[in-house]
PDB file of C-alpha atoms in Angstrom:
ATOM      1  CA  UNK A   1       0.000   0.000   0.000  1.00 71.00           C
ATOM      2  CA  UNK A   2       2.949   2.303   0.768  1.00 74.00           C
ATOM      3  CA  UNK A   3       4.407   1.470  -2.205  1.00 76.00           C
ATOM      4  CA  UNK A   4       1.673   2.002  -4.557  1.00 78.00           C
ATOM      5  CA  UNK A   5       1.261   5.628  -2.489  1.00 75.00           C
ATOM      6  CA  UNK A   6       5.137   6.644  -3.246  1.00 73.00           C
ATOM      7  CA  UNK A   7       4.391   5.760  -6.701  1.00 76.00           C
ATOM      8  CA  UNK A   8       1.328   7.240  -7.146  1.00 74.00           C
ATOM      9  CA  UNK A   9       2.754  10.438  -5.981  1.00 73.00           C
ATOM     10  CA  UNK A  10       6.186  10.427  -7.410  1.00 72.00           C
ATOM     11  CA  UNK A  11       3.985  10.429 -10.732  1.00 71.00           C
ATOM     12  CA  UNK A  12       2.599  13.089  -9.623  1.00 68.00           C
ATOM     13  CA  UNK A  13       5.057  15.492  -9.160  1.00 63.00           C
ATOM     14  CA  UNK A  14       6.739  14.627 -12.644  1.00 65.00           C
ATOM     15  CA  UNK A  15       3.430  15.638 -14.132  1.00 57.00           C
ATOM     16  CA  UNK A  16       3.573  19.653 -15.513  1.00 58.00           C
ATOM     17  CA  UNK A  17       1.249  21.315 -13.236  1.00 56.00           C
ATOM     18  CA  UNK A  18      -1.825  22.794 -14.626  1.00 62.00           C
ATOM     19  CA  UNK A  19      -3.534  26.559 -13.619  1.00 60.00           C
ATOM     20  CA  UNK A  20      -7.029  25.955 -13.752  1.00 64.00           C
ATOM     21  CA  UNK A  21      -9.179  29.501 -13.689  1.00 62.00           C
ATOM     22  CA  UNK A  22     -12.690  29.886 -11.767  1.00 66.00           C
ATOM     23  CA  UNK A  23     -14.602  28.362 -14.910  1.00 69.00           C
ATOM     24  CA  UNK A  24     -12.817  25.510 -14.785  1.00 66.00           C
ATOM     25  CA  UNK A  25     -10.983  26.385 -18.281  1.00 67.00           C
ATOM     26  CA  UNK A  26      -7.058  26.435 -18.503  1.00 66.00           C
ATOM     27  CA  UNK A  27      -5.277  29.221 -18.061  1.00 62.00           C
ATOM     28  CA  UNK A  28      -1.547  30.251 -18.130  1.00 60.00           C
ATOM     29  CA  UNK A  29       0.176  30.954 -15.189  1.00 58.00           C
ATOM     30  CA  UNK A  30       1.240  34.315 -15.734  1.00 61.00           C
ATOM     31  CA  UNK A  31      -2.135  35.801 -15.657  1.00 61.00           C
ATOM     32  CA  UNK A  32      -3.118  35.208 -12.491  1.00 59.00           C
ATOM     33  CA  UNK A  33      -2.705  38.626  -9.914  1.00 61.00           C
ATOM     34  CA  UNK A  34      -0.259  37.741  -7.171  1.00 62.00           C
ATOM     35  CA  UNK A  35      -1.549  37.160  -3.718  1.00 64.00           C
ATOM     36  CA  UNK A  36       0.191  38.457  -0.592  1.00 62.00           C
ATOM     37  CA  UNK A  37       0.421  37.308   2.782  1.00 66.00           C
ATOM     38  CA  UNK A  38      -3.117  38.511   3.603  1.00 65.00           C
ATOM     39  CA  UNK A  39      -4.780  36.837   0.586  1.00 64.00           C
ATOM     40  CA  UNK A  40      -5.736  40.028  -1.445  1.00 63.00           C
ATOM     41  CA  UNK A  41      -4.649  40.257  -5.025  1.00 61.00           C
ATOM     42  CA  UNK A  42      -1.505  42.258  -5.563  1.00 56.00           C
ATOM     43  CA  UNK A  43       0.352  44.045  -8.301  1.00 57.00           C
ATOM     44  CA  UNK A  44       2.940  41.828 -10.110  1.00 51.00           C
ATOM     45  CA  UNK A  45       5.245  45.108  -9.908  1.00 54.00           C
ATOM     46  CA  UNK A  46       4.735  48.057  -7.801  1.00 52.00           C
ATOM     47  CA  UNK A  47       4.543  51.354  -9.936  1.00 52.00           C
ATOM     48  CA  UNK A  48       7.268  53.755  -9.978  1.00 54.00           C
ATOM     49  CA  UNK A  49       5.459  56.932 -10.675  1.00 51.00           C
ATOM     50  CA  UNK A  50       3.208  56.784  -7.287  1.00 57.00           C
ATOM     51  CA  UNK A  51       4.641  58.177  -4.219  1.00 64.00           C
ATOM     52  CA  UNK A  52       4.340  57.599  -0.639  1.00 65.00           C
ATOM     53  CA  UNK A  53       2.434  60.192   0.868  1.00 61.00           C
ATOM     54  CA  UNK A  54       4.026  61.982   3.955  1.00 63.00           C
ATOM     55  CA  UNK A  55       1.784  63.455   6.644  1.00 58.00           C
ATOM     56  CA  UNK A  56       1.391  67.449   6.884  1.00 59.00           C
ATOM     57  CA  UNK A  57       3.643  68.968   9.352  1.00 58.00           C
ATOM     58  CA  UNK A  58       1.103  70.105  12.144  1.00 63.00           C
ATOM     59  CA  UNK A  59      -1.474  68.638  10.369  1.00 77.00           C
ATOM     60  CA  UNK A  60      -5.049  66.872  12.189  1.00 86.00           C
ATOM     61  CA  UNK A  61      -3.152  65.475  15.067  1.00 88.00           C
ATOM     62  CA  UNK A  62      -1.322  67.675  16.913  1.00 89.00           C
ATOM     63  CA  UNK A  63      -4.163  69.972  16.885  1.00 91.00           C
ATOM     64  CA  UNK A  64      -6.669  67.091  17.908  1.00 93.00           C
ATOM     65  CA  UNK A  65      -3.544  65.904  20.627  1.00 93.00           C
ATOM     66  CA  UNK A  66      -3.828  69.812  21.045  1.00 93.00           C
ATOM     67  CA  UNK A  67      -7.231  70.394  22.079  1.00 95.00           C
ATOM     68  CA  UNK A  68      -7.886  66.701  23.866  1.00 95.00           C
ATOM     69  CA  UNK A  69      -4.530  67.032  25.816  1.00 96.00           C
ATOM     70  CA  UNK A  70      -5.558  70.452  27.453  1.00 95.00           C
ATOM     71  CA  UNK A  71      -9.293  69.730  27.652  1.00 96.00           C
ATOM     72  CA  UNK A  72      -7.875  66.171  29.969  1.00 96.00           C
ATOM     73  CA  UNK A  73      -6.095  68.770  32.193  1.00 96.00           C
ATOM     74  CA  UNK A  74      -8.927  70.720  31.984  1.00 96.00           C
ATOM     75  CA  UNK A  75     -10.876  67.848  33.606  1.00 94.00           C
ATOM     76  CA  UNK A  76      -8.785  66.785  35.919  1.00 94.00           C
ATOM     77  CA  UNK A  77      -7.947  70.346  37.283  1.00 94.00           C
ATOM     78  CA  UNK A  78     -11.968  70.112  37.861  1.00 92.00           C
ATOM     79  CA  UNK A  79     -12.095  66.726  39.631  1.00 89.00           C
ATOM     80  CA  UNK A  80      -9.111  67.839  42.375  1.00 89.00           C
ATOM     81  CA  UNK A  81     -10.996  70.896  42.988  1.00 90.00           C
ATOM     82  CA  UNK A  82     -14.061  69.254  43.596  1.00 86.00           C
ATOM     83  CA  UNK A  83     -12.124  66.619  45.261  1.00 85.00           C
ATOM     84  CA  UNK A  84     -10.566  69.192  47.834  1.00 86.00           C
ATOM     85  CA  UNK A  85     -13.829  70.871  48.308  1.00 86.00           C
ATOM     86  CA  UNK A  86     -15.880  67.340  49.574  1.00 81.00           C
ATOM     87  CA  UNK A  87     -12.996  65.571  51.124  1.00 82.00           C
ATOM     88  CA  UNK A  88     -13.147  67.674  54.218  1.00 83.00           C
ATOM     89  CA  UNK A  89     -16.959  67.686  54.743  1.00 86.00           C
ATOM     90  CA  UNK A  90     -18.015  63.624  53.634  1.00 82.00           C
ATOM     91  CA  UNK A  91     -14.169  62.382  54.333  1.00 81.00           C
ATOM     92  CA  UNK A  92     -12.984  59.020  52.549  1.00 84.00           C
ATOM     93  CA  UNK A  93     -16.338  57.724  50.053  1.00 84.00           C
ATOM     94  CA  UNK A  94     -16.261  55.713  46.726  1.00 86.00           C
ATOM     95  CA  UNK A  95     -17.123  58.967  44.639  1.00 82.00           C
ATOM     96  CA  UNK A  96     -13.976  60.679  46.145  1.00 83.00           C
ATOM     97  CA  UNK A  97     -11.779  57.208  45.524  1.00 85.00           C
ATOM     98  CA  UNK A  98     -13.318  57.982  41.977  1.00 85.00           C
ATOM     99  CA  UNK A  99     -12.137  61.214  41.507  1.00 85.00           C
ATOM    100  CA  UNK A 100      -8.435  60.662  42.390  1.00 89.00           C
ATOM    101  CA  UNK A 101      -8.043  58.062  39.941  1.00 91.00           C
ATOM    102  CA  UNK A 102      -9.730  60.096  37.150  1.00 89.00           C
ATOM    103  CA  UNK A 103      -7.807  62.806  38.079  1.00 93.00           C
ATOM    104  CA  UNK A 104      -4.647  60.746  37.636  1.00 95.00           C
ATOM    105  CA  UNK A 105      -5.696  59.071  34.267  1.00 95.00           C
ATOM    106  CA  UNK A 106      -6.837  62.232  32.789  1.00 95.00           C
ATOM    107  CA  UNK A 107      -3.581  64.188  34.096  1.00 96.00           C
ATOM    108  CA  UNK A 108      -1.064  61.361  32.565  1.00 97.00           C
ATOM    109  CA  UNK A 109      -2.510  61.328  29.463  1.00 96.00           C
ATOM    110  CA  UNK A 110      -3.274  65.187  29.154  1.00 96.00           C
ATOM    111  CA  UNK A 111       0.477  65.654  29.548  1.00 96.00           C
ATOM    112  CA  UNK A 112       1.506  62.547  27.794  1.00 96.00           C
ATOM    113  CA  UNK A 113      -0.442  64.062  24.363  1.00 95.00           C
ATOM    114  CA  UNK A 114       0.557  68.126  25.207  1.00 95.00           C
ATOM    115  CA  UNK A 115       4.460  66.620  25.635  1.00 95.00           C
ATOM    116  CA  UNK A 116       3.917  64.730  22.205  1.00 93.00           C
ATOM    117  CA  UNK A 117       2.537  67.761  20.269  1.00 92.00           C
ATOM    118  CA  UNK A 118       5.384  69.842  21.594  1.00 92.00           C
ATOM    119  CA  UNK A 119       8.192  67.937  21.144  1.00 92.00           C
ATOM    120  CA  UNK A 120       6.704  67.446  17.291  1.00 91.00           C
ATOM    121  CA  UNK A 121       6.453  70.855  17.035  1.00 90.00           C
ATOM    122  CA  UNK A 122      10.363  71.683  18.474  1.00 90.00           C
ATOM    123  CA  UNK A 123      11.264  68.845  15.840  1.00 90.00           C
ATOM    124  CA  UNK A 124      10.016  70.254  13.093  1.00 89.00           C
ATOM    125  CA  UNK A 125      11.207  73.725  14.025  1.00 89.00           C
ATOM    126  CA  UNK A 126      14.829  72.382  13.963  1.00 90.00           C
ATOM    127  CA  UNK A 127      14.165  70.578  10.759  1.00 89.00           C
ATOM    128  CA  UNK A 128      12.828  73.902   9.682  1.00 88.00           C
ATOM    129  CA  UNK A 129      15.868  75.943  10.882  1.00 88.00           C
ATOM    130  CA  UNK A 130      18.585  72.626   9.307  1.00 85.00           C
ATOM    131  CA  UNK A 131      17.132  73.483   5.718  1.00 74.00           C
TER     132      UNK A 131
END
């Protein structure tokens, strides 16, 4: 059984392989699109004359890092206040517990997307100032 198996499969492989289109009809190799990793069709060659498009300096996203940044700070500069203003009166409660931590989340990431906007901005400054 082995043996007829090896056979049957060593015939195989000496046999010219055959592209076979969705009809069912024959068709040569070359025309098929090639397929990437993800399974969509690609280009056999990538064209020349396109090129890669570069973001905007201080396009969309530092001014959306801008505005979300200082409206975070914004927030949690609210949520200490009102924070300082009930902790003396109601002492330690769950809505209190609540406010620290948003006023820590909104702080680190206020800052975190402010620092990111500036230090784009001094960056491209220098680059500006190099050419």
């Amino acid at each position: 059984m082995q043996e007829e198996n090896k056979q049957a499969i060593e015939q195989q492989t000496q046999e010219p392989l055959i592209a076979v289109g969705e009809n069912g009809a024959e068709r040569p190799e070359e025309e098929y699109p090639a397929v990437g990793e993800s399974g969509a069709s690609e280009p056999a060659e990538a064209p020349q004359d396109k090129q890669e498009k570069k973001p905007e300096p201080g396009g969309r996203r530092d001014i959306l890092h801008l505005v979300c940044g200082g409206y975070l700070l914004y927030l949690a500069y609210k949520l200490l206040t009102g924070f300082l203003k009930d902790y003396p009166q109601s002492g330690w409660t769950t809505n209190l517990v609540v406010c620290i931590v948003g006023t820590i989340v909104f702080a680190i990431v206020g800052v975190v997307l402010l620092a990111g906007c500036i230090k784009r901005f001094l960056q491209r400054m220098k680059d500006s100032n190099e050419h």
